[in-house]
mmCIF file of C-alpha atoms in Angstrom:
data_model
loop_
_atom_site.group_PDB
_atom_site.id
_atom_site.type_symbol
_atom_site.label_atom_id
_atom_site.label_comp_id
_atom_site.label_asym_id
_atom_site.label_seq_id
_atom_site.Cartn_x
_atom_site.Cartn_y
_atom_site.Cartn_z
ATOM 1 C CA UNK A 1 -1.734 0.691 -60.978
ATOM 2 C CA UNK A 2 -0.981 3.178 -63.327
ATOM 3 C CA UNK A 3 -2.789 5.744 -60.894
ATOM 4 C CA UNK A 4 -1.241 5.083 -58.211
ATOM 5 C CA UNK A 5 2.377 4.728 -60.636
ATOM 6 C CA UNK A 6 1.570 8.668 -61.863
ATOM 7 C CA UNK A 7 0.048 9.516 -57.341
ATOM 8 C CA UNK A 8 3.913 8.324 -56.805
ATOM 9 C CA UNK A 9 6.262 10.223 -59.405
ATOM 10 C CA UNK A 10 6.562 7.141 -61.986
ATOM 11 C CA UNK A 11 5.796 9.038 -64.774
ATOM 12 C CA UNK A 12 7.110 9.081 -68.060
ATOM 13 C CA UNK A 13 9.390 11.685 -69.705
ATOM 14 C CA UNK A 14 8.973 10.521 -73.146
ATOM 15 C CA UNK A 15 8.525 7.545 -74.864
ATOM 16 C CA UNK A 16 7.708 3.908 -73.668
ATOM 17 C CA UNK A 17 5.184 3.881 -70.861
ATOM 18 C CA UNK A 18 6.214 3.594 -67.682
ATOM 19 C CA UNK A 19 2.829 0.484 -66.897
ATOM 20 C CA UNK A 20 4.700 -1.142 -69.609
ATOM 21 C CA UNK A 21 8.190 -0.724 -67.627
ATOM 22 C CA UNK A 22 6.739 -2.285 -64.566
ATOM 23 C CA UNK A 23 5.060 -5.325 -66.089
ATOM 24 C CA UNK A 24 7.309 -6.493 -67.559
ATOM 25 C CA UNK A 25 10.238 -5.758 -64.138
ATOM 26 C CA UNK A 26 7.313 -8.245 -62.145
ATOM 27 C CA UNK A 27 6.919 -10.761 -64.961
ATOM 28 C CA UNK A 28 10.962 -11.899 -64.708
ATOM 29 C CA UNK A 29 10.576 -12.732 -61.650
ATOM 30 C CA UNK A 30 8.610 -16.328 -63.330
ATOM 31 C CA UNK A 31 10.811 -15.968 -66.521
ATOM 32 C CA UNK A 32 14.068 -16.864 -64.277
ATOM 33 C CA UNK A 33 16.761 -15.153 -66.528
ATOM 34 C CA UNK A 34 17.518 -11.347 -66.437
ATOM 35 C CA UNK A 35 17.258 -8.714 -68.421
ATOM 36 C CA UNK A 36 20.343 -8.949 -69.996
ATOM 37 C CA UNK A 37 20.703 -13.189 -70.335
ATOM 38 C CA UNK A 38 17.210 -12.733 -72.780
ATOM 39 C CA UNK A 39 19.209 -9.944 -74.402
ATOM 40 C CA UNK A 40 22.424 -12.718 -74.606
ATOM 41 C CA UNK A 41 19.738 -15.656 -75.884
ATOM 42 C CA UNK A 42 17.695 -13.368 -78.623
ATOM 43 C CA UNK A 43 14.580 -14.523 -76.173
ATOM 44 C CA UNK A 44 13.858 -10.306 -75.475
ATOM 45 C CA UNK A 45 10.501 -9.610 -77.810
ATOM 46 C CA UNK A 46 10.078 -6.053 -75.571
ATOM 47 C CA UNK A 47 9.512 -3.192 -77.008
ATOM 48 C CA UNK A 48 12.186 -0.627 -75.597
ATOM 49 C CA UNK A 49 16.017 -1.182 -74.827
ATOM 50 C CA UNK A 50 18.005 -1.630 -71.644
ATOM 51 C CA UNK A 51 18.987 2.210 -71.347
ATOM 52 C CA UNK A 52 14.915 3.353 -71.332
ATOM 53 C CA UNK A 53 14.431 0.178 -68.443
ATOM 54 C CA UNK A 54 16.911 0.672 -65.827
ATOM 55 C CA UNK A 55 15.857 4.894 -66.145
ATOM 56 C CA UNK A 56 12.858 3.483 -64.753
ATOM 57 C CA UNK A 57 13.859 1.404 -61.918
ATOM 58 C CA UNK A 58 17.185 4.307 -60.798
ATOM 59 C CA UNK A 59 15.045 7.182 -61.326
ATOM 60 C CA UNK A 60 15.394 8.877 -58.297
ATOM 61 C CA UNK A 61 11.534 10.609 -59.117
ATOM 62 C CA UNK A 62 10.192 7.686 -57.937
ATOM 63 C CA UNK A 63 8.753 7.802 -54.740
ATOM 64 C CA UNK A 64 8.037 3.109 -54.157
ATOM 65 C CA UNK A 65 8.144 3.670 -50.433
ATOM 66 C CA UNK A 66 4.509 5.360 -51.189
ATOM 67 C CA UNK A 67 3.875 3.588 -54.262
ATOM 68 C CA UNK A 68 3.342 -0.661 -52.556
ATOM 69 C CA UNK A 69 1.663 0.912 -49.378
ATOM 70 C CA UNK A 70 -0.564 3.191 -51.438
ATOM 71 C CA UNK A 71 -0.880 -0.558 -54.173
ATOM 72 C CA UNK A 72 -1.803 -2.931 -49.984
ATOM 73 C CA UNK A 73 -4.632 -0.504 -49.307
ATOM 74 C CA UNK A 74 -6.631 -0.717 -52.571
ATOM 75 C CA UNK A 75 -5.585 -4.410 -52.002
ATOM 76 C CA UNK A 76 -6.456 -4.815 -48.772
ATOM 77 C CA UNK A 77 -9.741 -1.736 -48.569
ATOM 78 C CA UNK A 78 -11.409 -2.265 -51.930
ATOM 79 C CA UNK A 79 -11.033 -6.569 -52.441
ATOM 80 C CA UNK A 80 -10.260 -8.212 -48.560
ATOM 81 C CA UNK A 81 -11.919 -6.590 -46.610
ATOM 82 C CA UNK A 82 -15.778 -7.181 -47.489
ATOM 83 C CA UNK A 83 -14.528 -10.937 -47.230
ATOM 84 C CA UNK A 84 -13.849 -10.758 -43.717
ATOM 85 C CA UNK A 85 -15.836 -9.992 -40.423
ATOM 86 C CA UNK A 86 -15.684 -6.628 -38.740
ATOM 87 C CA UNK A 87 -14.921 -7.210 -36.007
ATOM 88 C CA UNK A 88 -11.982 -9.151 -36.696
ATOM 89 C CA UNK A 89 -8.221 -7.771 -35.730
ATOM 90 C CA UNK A 90 -5.890 -6.537 -38.058
ATOM 91 C CA UNK A 91 -2.499 -6.222 -37.480
ATOM 92 C CA UNK A 92 0.912 -4.563 -38.899
ATOM 93 C CA UNK A 93 3.545 -7.119 -38.569
ATOM 94 C CA UNK A 94 7.050 -5.665 -38.232
ATOM 95 C CA UNK A 95 10.609 -8.272 -38.832
ATOM 96 C CA UNK A 96 13.797 -7.690 -40.267
ATOM 97 C CA UNK A 97 16.083 -10.433 -41.973
ATOM 98 C CA UNK A 98 19.613 -10.252 -43.800
ATOM 99 C CA UNK A 99 20.437 -8.928 -46.536
ATOM 100 C CA UNK A 100 23.417 -9.853 -47.533
ATOM 101 C CA UNK A 101 25.671 -8.764 -50.731
ATOM 102 C CA UNK A 102 28.761 -10.745 -51.073
ATOM 103 C CA UNK A 103 30.545 -8.271 -51.546
ATOM 104 C CA UNK A 104 30.014 -3.432 -51.169
ATOM 105 C CA UNK A 105 32.515 -1.854 -52.391
ATOM 106 C CA UNK A 106 30.473 -0.095 -55.151
ATOM 107 C CA UNK A 107 27.383 -1.036 -53.903
ATOM 108 C CA UNK A 108 25.701 2.157 -52.598
ATOM 109 C CA UNK A 109 25.947 2.529 -48.279
ATOM 110 C CA UNK A 110 26.679 -1.335 -48.241
ATOM 111 C CA UNK A 111 28.269 -1.806 -45.012
ATOM 112 C CA UNK A 112 28.990 -4.316 -42.553
ATOM 113 C CA UNK A 113 26.146 -5.168 -40.253
ATOM 114 C CA UNK A 114 24.944 -7.398 -37.343
ATOM 115 C CA UNK A 115 23.312 -11.560 -38.625
ATOM 116 C CA UNK A 116 21.160 -12.145 -34.932
ATOM 117 C CA UNK A 117 21.530 -15.760 -36.907
ATOM 118 C CA UNK A 118 24.633 -16.507 -36.361
ATOM 119 C CA UNK A 119 26.377 -13.869 -34.206
ATOM 120 C CA UNK A 120 28.683 -12.216 -37.284
ATOM 121 C CA UNK A 121 29.018 -9.426 -38.800
ATOM 122 C CA UNK A 122 28.303 -9.964 -42.646
ATOM 123 C CA UNK A 123 29.066 -7.631 -45.663
ATOM 124 C CA UNK A 124 25.349 -6.325 -46.779
ATOM 125 C CA UNK A 125 21.979 -4.090 -45.932
ATOM 126 C CA UNK A 126 19.608 -5.160 -42.958
ATOM 127 C CA UNK A 127 16.104 -5.250 -45.139
ATOM 128 C CA UNK A 128 12.852 -3.563 -42.140
ATOM 129 C CA UNK A 129 9.284 -5.188 -43.960
ATOM 130 C CA UNK A 130 6.377 -4.169 -42.459
ATOM 131 C CA UNK A 131 3.428 -5.908 -43.458
ATOM 132 C CA UNK A 132 -0.304 -6.483 -43.198
ATOM 133 C CA UNK A 133 -2.465 -9.577 -41.772
ATOM 134 C CA UNK A 134 -6.022 -10.613 -40.234
ATOM 135 C CA UNK A 135 -4.536 -13.533 -39.305
ATOM 136 C CA UNK A 136 -5.365 -15.349 -42.176
ATOM 137 C CA UNK A 137 -4.177 -13.182 -45.208
ATOM 138 C CA UNK A 138 -0.688 -11.716 -45.617
ATOM 139 C CA UNK A 139 0.012 -8.239 -47.456
ATOM 140 C CA UNK A 140 4.287 -7.068 -47.948
ATOM 141 C CA UNK A 141 2.943 -3.210 -47.606
ATOM 142 C CA UNK A 142 5.994 -1.366 -47.784
ATOM 143 C CA UNK A 143 10.929 -2.096 -46.864
ATOM 144 C CA UNK A 144 13.501 -0.800 -46.975
ATOM 145 C CA UNK A 145 17.373 -1.269 -47.044
ATOM 146 C CA UNK A 146 19.577 -0.296 -43.533
ATOM 147 C CA UNK A 147 22.911 0.185 -43.520
ATOM 148 C CA UNK A 148 25.480 0.887 -40.944
ATOM 149 C CA UNK A 149 24.180 3.958 -39.404
ATOM 150 C CA UNK A 150 28.093 3.842 -37.954
ATOM 151 C CA UNK A 151 30.591 5.728 -40.486
ATOM 152 C CA UNK A 152 33.200 3.405 -39.764
ATOM 153 C CA UNK A 153 31.103 0.086 -41.152
ATOM 154 C CA UNK A 154 29.938 1.738 -44.166
ATOM 155 C CA UNK A 155 31.732 0.049 -47.012
ATOM 156 C CA UNK A 156 30.873 1.299 -50.327
ATOM 157 C CA UNK A 157 30.412 4.783 -51.825
ATOM 158 C CA UNK A 158 28.501 7.333 -50.056
ATOM 159 C CA UNK A 159 26.840 10.058 -52.088
ATOM 160 C CA UNK A 160 25.013 13.275 -52.013
ATOM 161 C CA UNK A 161 21.809 13.833 -52.300
ATOM 162 C CA UNK A 162 19.477 17.387 -51.368
ATOM 163 C CA UNK A 163 17.221 15.848 -48.065
ATOM 164 C CA UNK A 164 14.544 17.607 -48.972
ATOM 165 C CA UNK A 165 14.235 15.123 -52.431
ATOM 166 C CA UNK A 166 13.186 11.453 -52.628
ATOM 167 C CA UNK A 167 16.658 10.573 -53.378
ATOM 168 C CA UNK A 168 18.318 12.591 -50.179
ATOM 169 C CA UNK A 169 14.935 10.437 -47.535
ATOM 170 C CA UNK A 170 16.368 7.046 -49.432
ATOM 171 C CA UNK A 171 19.567 7.882 -48.040
ATOM 172 C CA UNK A 172 18.739 8.659 -44.502
ATOM 173 C CA UNK A 173 16.191 6.719 -43.398
ATOM 174 C CA UNK A 174 18.848 3.476 -44.694
ATOM 175 C CA UNK A 175 21.401 5.418 -42.520
ATOM 176 C CA UNK A 176 18.571 5.822 -38.507
ATOM 177 C CA UNK A 177 18.263 3.240 -36.517
ATOM 178 C CA UNK A 178 15.700 0.389 -37.185
ATOM 179 C CA UNK A 179 13.456 1.815 -34.330
ATOM 180 C CA UNK A 180 13.086 5.019 -35.569
ATOM 181 C CA UNK A 181 13.130 3.673 -39.231
ATOM 182 C CA UNK A 182 10.032 0.944 -38.363
ATOM 183 C CA UNK A 183 8.612 4.813 -37.806
ATOM 184 C CA UNK A 184 8.374 5.689 -40.277
ATOM 185 C CA UNK A 185 6.621 2.827 -42.147
ATOM 186 C CA UNK A 186 4.435 2.925 -39.662
ATOM 187 C CA UNK A 187 3.712 6.268 -40.907
ATOM 188 C CA UNK A 188 3.131 5.153 -44.384
ATOM 189 C CA UNK A 189 1.126 3.254 -44.004
ATOM 190 C CA UNK A 190 -1.532 5.330 -42.448
ATOM 191 C CA UNK A 191 -1.280 7.462 -44.963
ATOM 192 C CA UNK A 192 -1.819 5.199 -47.300
ATOM 193 C CA UNK A 193 -5.243 4.494 -45.311
ATOM 194 C CA UNK A 194 -4.192 1.180 -44.021
ATOM 195 C CA UNK A 195 -6.075 0.990 -40.686
ATOM 196 C CA UNK A 196 -4.928 -2.425 -37.608
ATOM 197 C CA UNK A 197 -5.949 -2.742 -34.438
ATOM 198 C CA UNK A 198 -2.229 -4.376 -32.985
ATOM 199 C CA UNK A 199 0.680 -3.592 -34.225
ATOM 200 C CA UNK A 200 3.702 -7.207 -33.302
ATOM 201 C CA UNK A 201 6.854 -7.317 -33.833
ATOM 202 C CA UNK A 202 10.358 -8.854 -31.739
ATOM 203 C CA UNK A 203 12.438 -7.434 -29.061
ATOM 204 C CA UNK A 204 14.602 -5.152 -31.217
ATOM 205 C CA UNK A 205 11.936 -3.033 -31.344
ATOM 206 C CA UNK A 206 10.351 -3.732 -27.902
ATOM 207 C CA UNK A 207 11.195 -0.242 -26.038
ATOM 208 C CA UNK A 208 9.235 2.046 -24.274
ATOM 209 C CA UNK A 209 8.968 4.974 -26.665
ATOM 210 C CA UNK A 210 8.110 2.596 -29.262
ATOM 211 C CA UNK A 211 5.551 1.418 -27.405
ATOM 212 C CA UNK A 212 4.217 4.776 -26.612
ATOM 213 C CA UNK A 213 4.385 6.631 -29.377
ATOM 214 C CA UNK A 214 2.703 3.503 -31.151
ATOM 215 C CA UNK A 215 -0.256 4.086 -28.624
ATOM 216 C CA UNK A 216 -0.499 7.502 -29.736
ATOM 217 C CA UNK A 217 -1.649 6.723 -33.913
ATOM 218 C CA UNK A 218 -4.297 4.353 -32.150
ATOM 219 C CA UNK A 219 -2.694 1.652 -32.536
ATOM 220 C CA UNK A 220 -1.187 -1.479 -30.051
ATOM 221 C CA UNK A 221 1.300 -4.194 -29.631
ATOM 222 C CA UNK A 222 1.956 -7.392 -29.053
ATOM 223 C CA UNK A 223 5.828 -7.892 -28.926
ATOM 224 C CA UNK A 224 8.734 -9.767 -27.482
ATOM 225 C CA UNK A 225 10.593 -7.581 -25.082
ATOM 226 C CA UNK A 226 14.474 -7.100 -23.813
ATOM 227 C CA UNK A 227 15.119 -8.930 -20.365
ATOM 228 C CA UNK A 228 17.531 -5.723 -20.492
ATOM 229 C CA UNK A 229 18.333 -4.335 -16.708
ATOM 230 C CA UNK A 230 18.266 -0.332 -18.538
ATOM 231 C CA UNK A 231 14.179 -1.071 -19.233
ATOM 232 C CA UNK A 232 12.505 -0.257 -16.604
ATOM 233 C CA UNK A 233 8.807 -0.939 -15.928
ATOM 234 C CA UNK A 234 6.228 1.053 -13.257
ATOM 235 C CA UNK A 235 4.830 -1.796 -11.222
ATOM 236 C CA UNK A 236 3.764 -1.152 -7.193
ATOM 237 C CA UNK A 237 4.710 2.359 -7.449
ATOM 238 C CA UNK A 238 8.298 1.197 -8.415
ATOM 239 C CA UNK A 239 10.236 1.509 -11.835
ATOM 240 C CA UNK A 240 11.699 -1.972 -11.673
ATOM 241 C CA UNK A 241 13.815 -4.459 -14.582
ATOM 242 C CA UNK A 242 11.928 -7.031 -16.415
ATOM 243 C CA UNK A 243 14.292 -8.642 -14.569
ATOM 244 C CA UNK A 244 12.537 -7.779 -10.889
ATOM 245 C CA UNK A 245 9.663 -7.821 -11.712
ATOM 246 C CA UNK A 246 9.553 -10.955 -12.906
ATOM 247 C CA UNK A 247 11.463 -12.195 -9.617
ATOM 248 C CA UNK A 248 8.683 -10.409 -7.183
ATOM 249 C CA UNK A 249 5.965 -12.791 -7.772
ATOM 250 C CA UNK A 250 5.127 -16.401 -7.601
ATOM 251 C CA UNK A 251 4.999 -18.250 -11.134
ATOM 252 C CA UNK A 252 3.087 -21.483 -11.385
ATOM 253 C CA UNK A 253 3.434 -24.895 -10.303
ATOM 254 C CA UNK A 254 4.978 -27.806 -12.091
ATOM 255 C CA UNK A 255 4.986 -27.866 -15.798
ATOM 256 C CA UNK A 256 3.072 -25.102 -16.679
ATOM 257 C CA UNK A 257 3.555 -23.294 -20.349
ATOM 258 C CA UNK A 258 2.285 -20.153 -18.606
ATOM 259 C CA UNK A 259 4.316 -18.346 -15.510
ATOM 260 C CA UNK A 260 3.503 -15.116 -14.859
ATOM 261 C CA UNK A 261 0.649 -12.352 -15.610
ATOM 262 C CA UNK A 262 1.297 -8.606 -13.969
ATOM 263 C CA UNK A 263 -0.095 -5.334 -14.598
ATOM 264 C CA UNK A 264 2.222 -2.342 -15.355
ATOM 265 C CA UNK A 265 3.112 1.422 -17.143
ATOM 266 C CA UNK A 266 5.019 1.790 -19.651
ATOM 267 C CA UNK A 267 6.573 5.388 -20.552
ATOM 268 C CA UNK A 268 7.937 8.068 -18.429
ATOM 269 C CA UNK A 269 6.227 11.835 -19.555
ATOM 270 C CA UNK A 270 2.413 9.533 -20.332
ATOM 271 C CA UNK A 271 2.301 6.364 -18.751
ATOM 272 C CA UNK A 272 0.188 3.706 -20.485
ATOM 273 C CA UNK A 273 -1.592 0.102 -19.402
ATOM 274 C CA UNK A 274 0.865 -2.098 -20.146
ATOM 275 C CA UNK A 275 0.644 -6.135 -19.633
ATOM 276 C CA UNK A 276 3.984 -7.535 -18.652
ATOM 277 C CA UNK A 277 3.176 -11.588 -19.905
ATOM 278 C CA UNK A 278 6.029 -13.980 -18.963
ATOM 279 C CA UNK A 279 5.917 -18.185 -21.485
ATOM 280 C CA UNK A 280 8.087 -20.547 -20.270
ATOM 281 C CA UNK A 281 11.297 -21.151 -23.134
ATOM 282 C CA UNK A 282 10.226 -24.600 -24.914
ATOM 283 C CA UNK A 283 14.340 -24.370 -26.748
ATOM 284 C CA UNK A 284 15.050 -24.224 -23.343
ATOM 285 C CA UNK A 285 12.597 -25.351 -19.592
ATOM 286 C CA UNK A 286 14.760 -23.386 -17.255
ATOM 287 C CA UNK A 287 14.565 -20.335 -18.839
ATOM 288 C CA UNK A 288 11.212 -17.887 -19.719
ATOM 289 C CA UNK A 289 10.596 -15.850 -21.989
ATOM 290 C CA UNK A 290 8.611 -12.411 -21.429
ATOM 291 C CA UNK A 291 5.956 -11.076 -24.378
ATOM 292 C CA UNK A 292 3.975 -7.398 -23.650
#
């Protein structure tokens, strides 16, 4: 861990070792009390001060995105790879969830973000997370907090940093759109030494541009696709959306869960072959879902 921290600029300027600070931070999860409460109750026994601890966490030089990616790659390549067959299909899984905060007036880049679960705007961030899995074990790789891309939805203060620094890149990443941020997380994981055969995600990220970009990195995609009239696929020499493709084909009769499977081409400049599979929606048997 100390070598990985050093590779990500997590080195000490003086005094306390950064590994001891990181160990204390991780052990706090199991204690159930913050550093503040430990100091108030007299249970804080560490040999460093509060200022040292927060200076370590708030360092603008430490590349935590790369650190978690390198740590995950070390665990996968040195501990898990020997336990599974070489023919097993490994995958990256990408998803976002709401990271809500009750107040964002003093939180940097705190925003009004749309929660797709209950279809309302809430204060906080969207947390985009990338994980690696072999079908049995799930390893979190990296993540980033996404603020709103619209300046009108940002509630908290916006600080200016040099975009060449890690602090500037982190804030720029927070204000990019989720599909673009997804590619940054994937590139970081690949550069750390992780490999996978497929990338799994939901309909929020399944645009032809992202599918072709991932395919250019020697990975395939399995994803749910949007029933959008603006996203077109090349089918039988025509550019059709998913609803038109569905309506032009004969579906399986009866109570079959599997309805349709068609081959299409995805992308405009360098189209790639893909298969769209339509299945019955479990929540509503009259509705259907599409996967690519």
